[in-house]
Short mmCIF file of C-alpha atoms in Angstrom, two decimals:
data_model
loop_
_atom_site.label_atom_id
_atom_site.label_comp_id
_atom_site.label_asym_id
_atom_site.label_seq_id
_atom_site.Cartn_x
_atom_site.Cartn_y
_atom_site.Cartn_z
CA MET R 324 50.07 -105.83 -25.73
CA GLN R 325 52.14 -104.05 -23.15
CA ARG R 326 49.90 -101.03 -23.48
CA GLU R 327 46.79 -103.08 -22.97
CA GLU R 328 48.11 -104.68 -19.79
CA THR R 329 48.89 -101.26 -18.43
CA ALA R 330 45.37 -100.11 -19.16
CA VAL R 331 43.91 -103.15 -17.43
CA SER R 332 45.93 -102.71 -14.27
CA THR R 333 45.05 -99.01 -14.20
CA ALA R 334 41.41 -99.92 -14.52
CA SER R 335 41.53 -102.32 -11.61
CA ALA R 336 43.37 -99.81 -9.44
CA ARG R 337 40.90 -96.98 -10.05
CA THR R 338 37.32 -98.06 -9.88
CA LEU R 339 34.30 -95.80 -9.56
CA ASP R 340 31.35 -96.31 -7.20
CA HIS R 341 28.15 -97.62 -8.73
CA PRO R 342 24.90 -98.50 -7.01
CA GLU R 343 24.01 -102.19 -7.18
CA ARG R 344 20.90 -102.89 -9.22
CA THR R 345 18.82 -103.24 -6.04
CA GLU R 346 20.07 -99.90 -4.78
CA ILE R 347 18.89 -97.95 -7.84
CA ARG R 348 16.03 -95.60 -6.88
CA LEU R 349 13.38 -94.34 -9.27
CA GLU R 350 13.59 -90.79 -7.88
CA ALA R 351 17.33 -90.64 -8.53
CA VAL R 352 16.90 -92.00 -12.06
CA LEU R 353 14.22 -89.42 -12.85
CA HIS R 354 16.38 -86.66 -11.38
CA ALA R 355 19.36 -87.83 -13.45
CA LEU R 356 17.18 -87.73 -16.59
CA SER R 357 15.69 -84.31 -15.80
CA ASP R 358 18.49 -82.33 -17.42
CA PRO R 359 18.89 -81.69 -21.17
CA MET R 360 22.65 -82.43 -21.18
CA ARG R 361 22.21 -85.67 -19.28
CA LEU R 362 19.34 -86.66 -21.57
CA GLN R 363 21.67 -86.00 -24.49
CA VAL R 364 24.26 -88.36 -22.99
CA VAL R 365 21.67 -91.08 -22.39
CA ARG R 366 20.33 -90.69 -25.94
CA PHE R 367 23.87 -91.01 -27.32
CA LEU R 368 24.60 -94.13 -25.28
CA ALA R 369 21.18 -95.65 -26.10
CA GLU R 370 21.98 -95.41 -29.79
CA LEU R 371 25.11 -97.53 -29.37
CA GLY R 372 24.84 -101.30 -29.58
CA GLU R 373 23.89 -103.34 -26.51
CA GLY R 374 26.74 -103.25 -23.99
CA GLU R 375 28.82 -100.81 -26.04
CA GLY R 376 30.35 -97.78 -24.38
CA ALA R 377 31.83 -94.45 -25.34
CA ALA R 378 34.45 -92.17 -23.87
CA CYS R 379 33.21 -88.91 -22.35
CA SER R 380 35.16 -87.09 -25.04
CA ALA R 381 33.12 -88.84 -27.75
CA ILE R 382 29.96 -87.20 -26.45
CA GLU R 383 30.28 -83.52 -27.20
CA LEU R 384 28.42 -81.38 -24.68
CA ALA R 385 28.55 -77.62 -25.10
CA VAL R 386 29.82 -77.09 -21.57
CA SER R 387 33.13 -77.11 -19.69
CA LYS R 388 34.98 -80.32 -18.89
CA SER R 389 34.15 -80.03 -15.18
CA THR R 390 30.43 -79.63 -15.94
CA THR R 391 30.62 -82.62 -18.24
CA THR R 392 32.28 -84.66 -15.52
CA HIS R 393 29.54 -83.58 -13.10
CA HIS R 394 26.75 -84.71 -15.44
CA PHE R 395 28.39 -88.11 -15.98
CA ARG R 396 28.80 -88.53 -12.23
CA VAL R 397 25.11 -87.76 -11.58
CA LEU R 398 24.17 -90.39 -14.17
CA ARG R 399 26.55 -92.95 -12.68
CA GLU R 400 25.53 -92.36 -9.07
CA ALA R 401 21.85 -92.70 -10.02
CA GLY R 402 22.58 -96.05 -11.69
CA VAL R 403 21.76 -94.86 -15.21
CA ILE R 404 25.25 -95.43 -16.64
CA SER R 405 28.37 -97.38 -15.78
CA GLN R 406 31.80 -95.80 -15.98
CA VAL R 407 35.08 -97.68 -16.13
CA TYR R 408 38.58 -96.38 -16.63
CA ARG R 409 40.42 -97.27 -19.82
CA GLY R 410 43.79 -95.73 -19.16
CA THR R 411 43.04 -92.13 -18.27
CA ALA R 412 39.71 -92.01 -20.11
CA LYS R 413 36.38 -93.08 -18.69
CA MET R 414 34.24 -95.37 -20.80
CA ASN R 415 30.50 -94.93 -20.34
CA ALA R 416 27.69 -97.36 -21.02
CA LEU R 417 23.98 -97.29 -20.40
CA ARG R 418 22.80 -99.72 -17.68
CA ARG R 419 19.88 -100.70 -19.85
CA SER R 420 19.39 -104.23 -18.55
CA ASP R 421 19.36 -103.02 -14.94
CA LEU R 422 16.93 -100.20 -15.69
CA ASP R 423 14.68 -102.38 -17.83
CA ALA R 424 14.59 -105.07 -15.14
CA LEU R 425 13.70 -102.58 -12.40
CA PHE R 426 11.42 -100.22 -14.33
CA PRO R 427 10.11 -101.93 -17.48
CA GLY R 428 9.40 -99.47 -20.26
CA LEU R 429 10.56 -96.39 -18.35
CA LEU R 430 13.78 -95.72 -20.25
CA ASP R 431 12.14 -96.22 -23.63
CA SER R 432 9.22 -93.95 -22.77
CA VAL R 433 11.65 -91.21 -21.67
CA LEU R 434 13.70 -91.61 -24.84
CA ASP R 435 10.52 -91.55 -26.94
CA ALA R 436 9.30 -88.45 -25.09
CA ASP R 437 12.66 -86.78 -25.70
CA THR R 438 12.47 -87.62 -29.42
CA ALA R 439 8.91 -86.27 -29.58
CA GLN R 440 9.90 -83.07 -27.83
CA ARG R 441 12.94 -82.49 -30.06
CA ARG R 442 10.74 -83.04 -33.12
CA ARG R 443 8.26 -80.44 -31.86
CA THR R 444 10.81 -77.85 -30.80
CA GLY R 445 13.06 -78.36 -33.82
CA MET H 959 -26.38 -70.53 -3.78
CA GLN H 960 -24.95 -67.33 -2.43
CA ARG H 961 -21.94 -69.24 -1.13
CA GLU H 962 -21.33 -70.89 -4.47
CA GLU H 963 -21.38 -67.57 -6.32
CA THR H 964 -18.86 -66.18 -3.88
CA ALA H 965 -16.61 -69.16 -4.44
CA VAL H 966 -16.83 -68.75 -8.21
CA SER H 967 -15.96 -65.07 -8.14
CA THR H 968 -13.06 -65.81 -5.79
CA ALA H 969 -11.84 -68.45 -8.20
CA SER H 970 -11.90 -66.10 -11.13
CA ALA H 971 -10.15 -63.38 -9.17
CA ARG H 972 -7.32 -65.63 -8.04
CA THR H 973 -5.98 -67.82 -10.77
CA LEU H 974 -2.67 -69.64 -10.75
CA ASP H 975 -0.17 -69.75 -13.56
CA HIS H 976 -0.03 -72.94 -15.61
CA PRO H 977 2.10 -73.71 -18.64
CA GLU H 978 0.11 -74.25 -21.82
CA ARG H 979 0.29 -77.79 -23.15
CA THR H 980 2.88 -76.72 -25.75
CA GLU H 981 5.02 -75.09 -23.06
CA ILE H 982 5.35 -78.28 -20.99
CA ARG H 983 8.96 -79.51 -21.04
CA LEU H 984 10.03 -83.11 -20.51
CA GLU H 985 12.93 -82.08 -18.26
CA ALA H 986 10.61 -80.15 -15.95
CA VAL H 987 8.14 -83.04 -15.82
CA LEU H 988 10.91 -85.51 -14.92
CA HIS H 989 12.25 -83.12 -12.29
CA ALA H 990 8.76 -82.70 -10.83
CA LEU H 991 8.40 -86.49 -10.64
CA SER H 992 11.88 -87.02 -9.12
CA ASP H 993 10.77 -86.51 -5.52
CA PRO H 994 9.03 -89.13 -3.36
CA MET H 995 6.45 -86.66 -1.96
CA ARG H 996 5.57 -85.37 -5.41
CA LEU H 997 5.32 -88.91 -6.74
CA GLN H 998 2.94 -89.64 -3.86
CA VAL H 999 0.74 -86.71 -4.91
CA VAL H 1000 0.73 -87.83 -8.55
CA ARG H 1001 -0.10 -91.41 -7.54
CA PHE H 1002 -2.99 -90.14 -5.41
CA LEU H 1003 -4.39 -87.96 -8.22
CA ALA H 1004 -3.88 -90.73 -10.80
CA GLU H 1005 -6.07 -93.02 -8.74
CA LEU H 1006 -8.99 -90.59 -8.89
CA GLY H 1007 -11.39 -90.75 -11.81
CA GLU H 1008 -10.59 -88.92 -15.08
CA GLY H 1009 -10.79 -85.16 -14.55
CA GLU H 1010 -11.45 -85.50 -10.81
CA GLY H 1011 -9.49 -83.36 -8.39
CA ALA H 1012 -8.65 -83.27 -4.71
CA ALA H 1013 -7.87 -80.56 -2.22
CA CYS H 1014 -4.27 -80.39 -0.99
CA SER H 1015 -5.55 -81.24 2.48
CA ALA H 1016 -6.97 -84.53 1.16
CA ILE H 1017 -3.48 -85.71 0.27
CA GLU H 1018 -1.63 -86.22 3.51
CA LEU H 1019 2.09 -85.63 3.19
CA ALA H 1020 4.25 -86.02 6.31
CA VAL H 1021 5.71 -82.53 5.96
CA SER H 1022 4.82 -78.96 6.91
CA LYS H 1023 2.13 -77.00 5.11
CA SER H 1024 4.68 -74.75 3.41
CA THR H 1025 6.63 -77.76 2.11
CA THR H 1026 3.39 -79.26 0.84
CA THR H 1027 2.57 -75.99 -0.93
CA HIS H 1028 6.05 -75.99 -2.48
CA HIS H 1029 5.65 -79.52 -3.86
CA PHE H 1030 2.25 -78.73 -5.37
CA ARG H 1031 3.66 -75.59 -6.97
CA VAL H 1032 6.56 -77.54 -8.55
CA LEU H 1033 4.05 -80.00 -10.01
CA ARG H 1034 1.80 -77.19 -11.32
CA GLU H 1035 4.63 -75.15 -12.83
CA ALA H 1036 5.98 -78.26 -14.61
CA GLY H 1037 2.52 -78.89 -16.11
CA VAL H 1038 1.95 -82.16 -14.22
CA ILE H 1039 -1.10 -80.93 -12.27
CA SER H 1040 -3.67 -78.17 -12.51
CA GLN H 1041 -4.63 -76.14 -9.46
CA VAL H 1042 -7.78 -74.04 -9.16
CA TYR H 1043 -9.12 -72.21 -6.17
CA ARG H 1044 -12.36 -73.37 -4.64
CA GLY H 1045 -12.91 -70.69 -2.01
CA THR H 1046 -9.66 -70.71 -0.01
CA ALA H 1047 -8.72 -74.30 -0.88
CA LYS H 1048 -6.82 -75.33 -3.98
CA MET H 1049 -8.24 -78.22 -5.98
CA ASN H 1050 -5.63 -80.33 -7.74
CA ALA H 1051 -6.00 -82.57 -10.76
CA LEU H 1052 -3.54 -84.52 -12.88
CA ARG H 1053 -3.08 -83.11 -16.40
CA ARG H 1054 -3.22 -86.62 -17.80
CA SER H 1055 -4.57 -85.78 -21.23
CA ASP H 1056 -1.88 -83.10 -21.75
CA LEU H 1057 0.90 -85.40 -20.59
CA ASP H 1058 -0.38 -88.39 -22.56
CA ALA H 1059 -0.67 -86.28 -25.71
CA LEU H 1060 2.87 -84.90 -25.36
CA PHE H 1061 4.66 -87.95 -23.99
CA PRO H 1062 2.65 -91.11 -24.71
CA GLY H 1063 3.22 -93.81 -22.10
CA LEU H 1064 5.54 -91.74 -19.92
CA LEU H 1065 3.22 -91.10 -17.00
CA ASP H 1066 2.05 -94.71 -16.89
CA SER H 1067 5.60 -96.05 -17.00
CA VAL H 1068 6.61 -93.77 -14.12
CA LEU H 1069 3.55 -94.84 -12.09
CA ASP H 1070 4.29 -98.50 -12.86
CA ALA H 1071 7.93 -98.02 -11.86
CA ASP H 1072 6.83 -96.38 -8.63
CA THR H 1073 4.48 -99.29 -7.90
CA ALA H 1074 7.26 -101.80 -8.64
CA GLN H 1075 9.68 -99.96 -6.39
CA ARG H 1076 7.23 -99.71 -3.49
CA ARG H 1077 6.52 -103.43 -3.84
CA ARG H 1078 10.25 -104.22 -3.67
CA THR H 1079 11.07 -101.89 -0.79
CA GLY H 1080 7.92 -102.72 1.19
#
């Protein structure tokens, strides 16, 4: 229990900037999705249950830690994912309800297009 | 008639590179669509009839000619539009059938998202 309390107070002390739903811009979302690594992150998070998150370290990208951090930040700043601290790790979750409310069908069509492309290119 | 023949031979002499349908990449398409000016071009072309095109000069962007040329080139190289010379002008058309075949529903969901966003932001 002690550990959990520590994690909670750390989380409240270190919060990361996120756009409000109304601040999310289509152009920024499309830009965030226009990179294969970031698409891989979104695909991973989309396959988790509704509202579930994953630590950055759970999503293995074949790039350096700083590049990984950069990609997660682009996704967060565009409003595609949320990131919260759990201790020293960041937990990531897809902002599906925000995206679906703003741009119905967009996220699913991008994920479907990504699946179709990976099927074609092997 | 003489003028038309001249235009045709000019067109065949100066062709522009386009990716084949199978070479079109989702990431490049999303990047091409991630800019407000380029979205404006795509929206304009999408509102024309199937297979119809428009000269660059018909699509008024509030930027310099060289910036306009750049945006059209990004769209062409990503496989979003086709560009053919008609005399000295370039005629642009949306590659809707290619995009719809590769990524069903994607283009429409982006156009719908763009419409929704413009409605919200006025």
